[in-house]
Amino acid sequence: MFESLSSRFTSAFGALRSRGRISNSDIEATCAEIRQALLESDVALAVVDSFVASISEKSLAILPTLQSGTNQGQVIFEIVNAQLIEILGGSARRLRFAKKGPTVIMLAGLQGAGKTTLAGKLAKFFADQGNTPLLVASDLQRPNAVTQLQVVGDSIGVPVFAPEVGNGVGDPVKVAQAGIEFARAKQYNMVIVDTAGRLGVDEDLMKEAIRIRDAVTPDEILFVVDAMMGQDAVRTSQAFLDGVGFDGVVLTKLDGDARGGAALSIASLTKRPIMFASTGEKLSDFDIFYPDRMASRILGLGDVATLAEQAKKAFDSDTSAKLEAKFVSGEDFTLEDFLEQLLAMSKMGSMSKLLSMLPGSGAMKKAIDNFDEGEIVRTKAIVESMTPLERRDPKVLNGSRRARIAMGSGRAVSDVNNLVDRFAAAQKMMKQVRNGGVPAGMPPGSPAMSAPKKSVVQKKKSKSGNPAKRAIEEAQ
Ligand code: GDP
């Protein structure tokens, strides 16, 4: 979402870094460029002015104190980074749990902001951490909101308290109250109350939200806002703050391509932290909002911390340990291992999302946008159409086997050939790396190359000594 802002920051600092000594007028020029970039991204004027004034003041103060030889551009960059983290809310705040359960979370926001979807995401997130959430369907206005919540709840195995069908029928305050009592009686430790929005801020909406708030005394009121809304996001958040009040913000639709700067102004203007971020329609497209990671993305440094966390989640420790042991022992990396990696990668989310977390991804934007997500699915289909023997030993893949695989995966034989060739090349490269060699195309002296040579025991692939097993293998 913040690509254009990110590319403006990257170009402003590129120019600054290329200078040996930085003068006051360089700082002024950079500040003017940052100001323009923020305004064009829809960041609220008051936020822009205080942001730029603070950077200018801090940079001009530090400049005369810098020793020669210091990378002055980097020092200014760090000032901007720190300031950006601050307008995004400083350090991430965790949800406050009630001392005596259940912890009550109330969602508030306009219709279509993504509250119902978020209710499911929050429930899954906290259930995965060992909590026992209950979803309460108090959006009795929006058509199908109750059913939508039930479907979401079912999909994640979280119960939904929904005594009314909604669609304009029922009292949302009574439902919310009864939901809390139910949670208490059944000992759920958390209640997430979905409430109705309206298309715009109106008095009815605020009154209903206030009545629900007073009836359930939430531990956290989370204001849910669509980051694609532009300047309206700022006005709406102010109206909700003055009306029902809230403790934290959730930005949704951060995967969109709107300018998004208004959303970045909300924490600073409302003095409420952004606590979570939603980046897609799937329940897994959700995370805690980390101001420092977001600042890092905006400044073109990527978000390696999130990438590493996702990889850790996707590659369970068994898979990683198994692959590592194979690599060290000199066993071949097979198509079976490759399939396991593909499955883990698909658990991490879309490839373009992953690539966009890499430092410098702004410069690769076009390639990332054009990345064909279907490629992974197609490759998976080909490998899944192979027998275990073929995956372990692709050398057995003669013409008729390849034709069968192509038919089974709905691909052309040339796609199968292509995959097998690419896999053979990758396998060869891994062998070279393991043996301490330098694969073609890689610079010598890279860390993998300079690792001490391990004594590698090259195991010869042998057919099973058990005749029955060997017959099965040969039949495969
Ligand atoms: P509510 O009226 O506030 O309950 O909004 P919903 O939860 O029904 O969401 C409205 C629409 O936005 C639905 O189509 C959701 O699938 C979609 N949506 C919700 N969150 C996101 C998000 O983070 N990214 C994208 N792209 N769509 C989202």
PDB file of C-alpha atoms in Angstrom, residues 301-457:
ATOM      1  CA  LEU A 301      14.209  -1.498   4.230  1.00  0.00           C
ATOM      2  CA  GLY A 302      11.630  -4.257   3.919  1.00  0.00           C
ATOM      3  CA  ASP A 303      10.251  -6.222   6.849  1.00  0.00           C
ATOM      4  CA  VAL A 304      12.652  -9.048   7.436  1.00  0.00           C
ATOM      5  CA  ALA A 305      11.435  -9.605  11.014  1.00  0.00           C
ATOM      6  CA  THR A 306       7.912 -10.530   9.852  1.00  0.00           C
ATOM      7  CA  LEU A 307       9.294 -12.628   7.005  1.00  0.00           C
ATOM      8  CA  ALA A 308      11.448 -14.609   9.434  1.00  0.00           C
ATOM      9  CA  GLU A 309       8.503 -15.115  11.807  1.00  0.00           C
ATOM     10  CA  GLN A 310       6.306 -16.392   8.997  1.00  0.00           C
ATOM     11  CA  ALA A 311       9.003 -18.753   7.780  1.00  0.00           C
ATOM     12  CA  LYS A 312       9.427 -20.100  11.297  1.00  0.00           C
ATOM     13  CA  LYS A 313       5.693 -20.732  11.564  1.00  0.00           C
ATOM     14  CA  ALA A 314       5.455 -22.379   8.136  1.00  0.00           C
ATOM     15  CA  PHE A 315       8.516 -24.628   8.353  1.00  0.00           C
ATOM     16  CA  ASP A 316       7.874 -26.671  11.451  1.00  0.00           C
ATOM     17  CA  SER A 317      11.042 -27.618  13.266  1.00  0.00           C
ATOM     18  CA  ASP A 318      10.788 -31.268  12.161  1.00  0.00           C
ATOM     19  CA  THR A 319      10.847 -30.363   8.467  1.00  0.00           C
ATOM     20  CA  SER A 320      13.764 -27.966   8.880  1.00  0.00           C
ATOM     21  CA  ALA A 321      15.781 -30.426  10.983  1.00  0.00           C
ATOM     22  CA  LYS A 322      15.138 -33.221   8.486  1.00  0.00           C
ATOM     23  CA  LEU A 323      16.278 -31.098   5.544  1.00  0.00           C
ATOM     24  CA  GLU A 324      19.345 -29.894   7.400  1.00  0.00           C
ATOM     25  CA  ALA A 325      20.336 -33.449   8.365  1.00  0.00           C
ATOM     26  CA  LYS A 326      19.894 -34.550   4.754  1.00  0.00           C
ATOM     27  CA  PHE A 327      22.040 -31.714   3.504  1.00  0.00           C
ATOM     28  CA  VAL A 328      24.854 -32.452   5.947  1.00  0.00           C
ATOM     29  CA  SER A 329      24.774 -36.223   5.442  1.00  0.00           C
ATOM     30  CA  GLY A 330      25.083 -35.803   1.698  1.00  0.00           C
ATOM     31  CA  GLU A 331      21.736 -37.377   0.876  1.00  0.00           C
ATOM     32  CA  ASP A 332      20.123 -36.122  -2.283  1.00  0.00           C
ATOM     33  CA  PHE A 333      17.588 -33.353  -2.092  1.00  0.00           C
ATOM     34  CA  THR A 334      14.611 -35.011  -3.760  1.00  0.00           C
ATOM     35  CA  LEU A 335      11.376 -33.848  -5.350  1.00  0.00           C
ATOM     36  CA  GLU A 336       9.684 -35.105  -2.198  1.00  0.00           C
ATOM     37  CA  ASP A 337      11.678 -32.580  -0.144  1.00  0.00           C
ATOM     38  CA  PHE A 338      10.900 -29.982  -2.776  1.00  0.00           C
ATOM     39  CA  LEU A 339       7.173 -30.699  -2.447  1.00  0.00           C
ATOM     40  CA  GLU A 340       7.416 -30.333   1.329  1.00  0.00           C
ATOM     41  CA  GLN A 341       9.053 -26.935   0.831  1.00  0.00           C
ATOM     42  CA  LEU A 342       6.400 -25.857  -1.651  1.00  0.00           C
ATOM     43  CA  LEU A 343       3.664 -26.780   0.820  1.00  0.00           C
ATOM     44  CA  ALA A 344       5.393 -24.832   3.592  1.00  0.00           C
ATOM     45  CA  MET A 345       5.814 -21.852   1.285  1.00  0.00           C
ATOM     46  CA  SER A 346       2.150 -21.821   0.384  1.00  0.00           C
ATOM     47  CA  LYS A 347       1.394 -21.709   4.114  1.00  0.00           C
ATOM     48  CA  MET A 348       3.413 -18.481   4.312  1.00  0.00           C
ATOM     49  CA  GLY A 349       0.989 -16.641   2.031  1.00  0.00           C
ATOM     50  CA  SER A 350       1.262 -15.218  -1.450  1.00  0.00           C
ATOM     51  CA  MET A 351       4.716 -15.003  -3.005  1.00  0.00           C
ATOM     52  CA  SER A 352       4.253 -11.344  -3.935  1.00  0.00           C
ATOM     53  CA  LYS A 353       3.485 -10.520  -0.301  1.00  0.00           C
ATOM     54  CA  LEU A 354       6.613 -12.354   0.804  1.00  0.00           C
ATOM     55  CA  LEU A 355       8.805 -10.721  -1.819  1.00  0.00           C
ATOM     56  CA  SER A 356       7.499  -7.283  -0.910  1.00  0.00           C
ATOM     57  CA  MET A 357       8.928  -7.759   2.594  1.00  0.00           C
ATOM     58  CA  LEU A 358      12.471  -7.889   1.242  1.00  0.00           C
ATOM     59  CA  PRO A 359      14.695  -4.825   1.477  1.00  0.00           C
ATOM     60  CA  GLY A 360      14.684  -2.870  -1.778  1.00  0.00           C
ATOM     61  CA  SER A 361      11.457  -4.525  -2.918  1.00  0.00           C
ATOM     62  CA  GLY A 362      10.224  -1.102  -4.088  1.00  0.00           C
ATOM     63  CA  ALA A 363      12.641  -1.279  -6.995  1.00  0.00           C
ATOM     64  CA  MET A 364      11.310  -4.732  -7.940  1.00  0.00           C
ATOM     65  CA  LYS A 365       7.684  -3.690  -7.685  1.00  0.00           C
ATOM     66  CA  LYS A 366       6.843  -4.404 -11.296  1.00  0.00           C
ATOM     67  CA  ALA A 367       8.355  -7.869 -11.211  1.00  0.00           C
ATOM     68  CA  ILE A 368       6.633  -8.596  -7.882  1.00  0.00           C
ATOM     69  CA  ASP A 369       3.255  -7.425  -9.182  1.00  0.00           C
ATOM     70  CA  ASN A 370       3.692  -9.608 -12.238  1.00  0.00           C
ATOM     71  CA  PHE A 371       4.659 -12.664 -10.219  1.00  0.00           C
ATOM     72  CA  ASP A 372       2.481 -15.528 -11.325  1.00  0.00           C
ATOM     73  CA  GLU A 373       1.109 -17.022  -8.086  1.00  0.00           C
ATOM     74  CA  GLY A 374      -0.348 -19.878 -10.134  1.00  0.00           C
ATOM     75  CA  GLU A 375       3.165 -21.110 -10.887  1.00  0.00           C
ATOM     76  CA  ILE A 376       3.520 -22.614  -7.404  1.00  0.00           C
ATOM     77  CA  VAL A 377       0.125 -24.306  -7.663  1.00  0.00           C
ATOM     78  CA  ARG A 378       1.016 -25.718 -11.100  1.00  0.00           C
ATOM     79  CA  THR A 379       4.411 -26.953  -9.930  1.00  0.00           C
ATOM     80  CA  LYS A 380       2.783 -28.568  -6.896  1.00  0.00           C
ATOM     81  CA  ALA A 381       0.254 -30.321  -9.132  1.00  0.00           C
ATOM     82  CA  ILE A 382       3.047 -31.783 -11.284  1.00  0.00           C
ATOM     83  CA  VAL A 383       5.039 -33.086  -8.304  1.00  0.00           C
ATOM     84  CA  GLU A 384       1.891 -34.443  -6.665  1.00  0.00           C
ATOM     85  CA  SER A 385       1.095 -36.422  -9.827  1.00  0.00           C
ATOM     86  CA  MET A 386       4.379 -38.313  -9.510  1.00  0.00           C
ATOM     87  CA  THR A 387       4.719 -41.602  -7.648  1.00  0.00           C
ATOM     88  CA  PRO A 388       6.972 -41.658  -4.554  1.00  0.00           C
ATOM     89  CA  LEU A 389       9.652 -43.446  -6.576  1.00  0.00           C
ATOM     90  CA  GLU A 390       9.594 -40.809  -9.318  1.00  0.00           C
ATOM     91  CA  ARG A 391       9.898 -38.058  -6.707  1.00  0.00           C
ATOM     92  CA  ARG A 392      12.879 -39.775  -5.120  1.00  0.00           C
ATOM     93  CA  ASP A 393      14.581 -40.706  -8.351  1.00  0.00           C
ATOM     94  CA  PRO A 394      13.544 -38.524 -11.325  1.00  0.00           C
ATOM     95  CA  LYS A 395      15.945 -40.485 -13.543  1.00  0.00           C
ATOM     96  CA  VAL A 396      13.206 -43.118 -13.975  1.00  0.00           C
ATOM     97  CA  LEU A 397      11.027 -40.533 -15.698  1.00  0.00           C
ATOM     98  CA  ASN A 398      10.794 -41.906 -19.210  1.00  0.00           C
ATOM     99  CA  GLY A 399       8.441 -40.605 -21.898  1.00  0.00           C
ATOM    100  CA  SER A 400       5.372 -42.556 -20.860  1.00  0.00           C
ATOM    101  CA  ARG A 401       5.754 -41.639 -17.195  1.00  0.00           C
ATOM    102  CA  ARG A 402       6.094 -37.970 -18.159  1.00  0.00           C
ATOM    103  CA  ALA A 403       2.975 -38.191 -20.339  1.00  0.00           C
ATOM    104  CA  ARG A 404       1.035 -39.755 -17.436  1.00  0.00           C
ATOM    105  CA  ILE A 405       2.197 -37.006 -15.033  1.00  0.00           C
ATOM    106  CA  ALA A 406       1.257 -34.302 -17.532  1.00  0.00           C
ATOM    107  CA  MET A 407      -2.206 -35.800 -17.884  1.00  0.00           C
ATOM    108  CA  GLY A 408      -2.642 -36.214 -14.115  1.00  0.00           C
ATOM    109  CA  SER A 409      -1.676 -32.612 -13.378  1.00  0.00           C
ATOM    110  CA  GLY A 410      -3.468 -31.062 -16.328  1.00  0.00           C
ATOM    111  CA  ARG A 411      -0.186 -29.678 -17.719  1.00  0.00           C
ATOM    112  CA  ALA A 412       1.717 -30.133 -20.962  1.00  0.00           C
ATOM    113  CA  VAL A 413       4.582 -32.647 -21.176  1.00  0.00           C
ATOM    114  CA  SER A 414       6.908 -29.697 -21.843  1.00  0.00           C
ATOM    115  CA  ASP A 415       5.955 -28.276 -18.390  1.00  0.00           C
ATOM    116  CA  VAL A 416       6.919 -31.586 -16.788  1.00  0.00           C
ATOM    117  CA  ASN A 417      10.201 -31.644 -18.730  1.00  0.00           C
ATOM    118  CA  ASN A 418      10.883 -28.090 -17.715  1.00  0.00           C
ATOM    119  CA  LEU A 419      10.365 -28.798 -14.030  1.00  0.00           C
ATOM    120  CA  VAL A 420      12.516 -31.929 -14.113  1.00  0.00           C
ATOM    121  CA  ASP A 421      15.342 -30.033 -15.871  1.00  0.00           C
ATOM    122  CA  ARG A 422      15.201 -27.135 -13.448  1.00  0.00           C
ATOM    123  CA  PHE A 423      15.127 -29.506 -10.520  1.00  0.00           C
ATOM    124  CA  ALA A 424      18.164 -31.404 -11.828  1.00  0.00           C
ATOM    125  CA  ALA A 425      20.058 -28.098 -12.146  1.00  0.00           C
ATOM    126  CA  ALA A 426      19.103 -27.088  -8.594  1.00  0.00           C
ATOM    127  CA  GLN A 427      20.114 -30.481  -7.265  1.00  0.00           C
ATOM    128  CA  LYS A 428      23.492 -30.187  -8.971  1.00  0.00           C
ATOM    129  CA  MET A 429      23.997 -26.734  -7.514  1.00  0.00           C
ATOM    130  CA  MET A 430      23.200 -27.964  -4.000  1.00  0.00           C
ATOM    131  CA  LYS A 431      25.740 -30.756  -4.383  1.00  0.00           C
ATOM    132  CA  GLN A 432      28.390 -28.241  -5.409  1.00  0.00           C
ATOM    133  CA  VAL A 433      27.611 -26.023  -2.435  1.00  0.00           C
ATOM    134  CA  ARG A 434      27.710 -28.953  -0.047  1.00  0.00           C
ATOM    135  CA  ASN A 435      31.056 -30.060  -1.378  1.00  0.00           C
ATOM    136  CA  GLY A 436      32.479 -26.580  -0.942  1.00  0.00           C
ATOM    137  CA  GLY A 437      32.487 -25.724  -4.637  1.00  0.00           C
ATOM    138  CA  VAL A 438      31.268 -22.574  -6.273  1.00  0.00           C
ATOM    139  CA  PRO A 439      28.136 -23.103  -8.333  1.00  0.00           C
ATOM    140  CA  ALA A 440      28.069 -21.294 -11.645  1.00  0.00           C
ATOM    141  CA  GLY A 441      26.676 -17.798 -11.333  1.00  0.00           C
ATOM    142  CA  MET A 442      27.544 -17.335  -7.650  1.00  0.00           C
ATOM    143  CA  PRO A 443      30.383 -15.107  -6.524  1.00  0.00           C
ATOM    144  CA  PRO A 444      33.251 -16.924  -4.830  1.00  0.00           C
ATOM    145  CA  GLY A 445      33.738 -16.018  -1.185  1.00  0.00           C
ATOM    146  CA  SER A 446      30.036 -15.803  -0.401  1.00  0.00           C
ATOM    147  CA  PRO A 447      29.259 -17.194   3.098  1.00  0.00           C
ATOM    148  CA  ALA A 448      28.003 -20.521   1.809  1.00  0.00           C
ATOM    149  CA  MET A 449      31.191 -20.955  -0.160  1.00  0.00           C
ATOM    150  CA  SER A 450      33.595 -20.153   2.621  1.00  0.00           C
ATOM    151  CA  ALA A 451      32.052 -22.540   5.166  1.00  0.00           C
ATOM    152  CA  PRO A 452      34.495 -25.213   6.303  1.00  0.00           C
ATOM    153  CA  LYS A 453      34.303 -28.288   4.190  1.00  0.00           C
ATOM    154  CA  LYS A 454      32.326 -31.016   5.932  1.00  0.00           C
ATOM    155  CA  SER A 455      33.418 -34.596   5.526  1.00  0.00           C
ATOM    156  CA  VAL A 456      30.628 -35.699   3.317  1.00  0.00           C
ATOM    157  CA  VAL A 457      29.620 -39.299   3.185  1.00  0.00           C
TER     158      VAL A 457
END
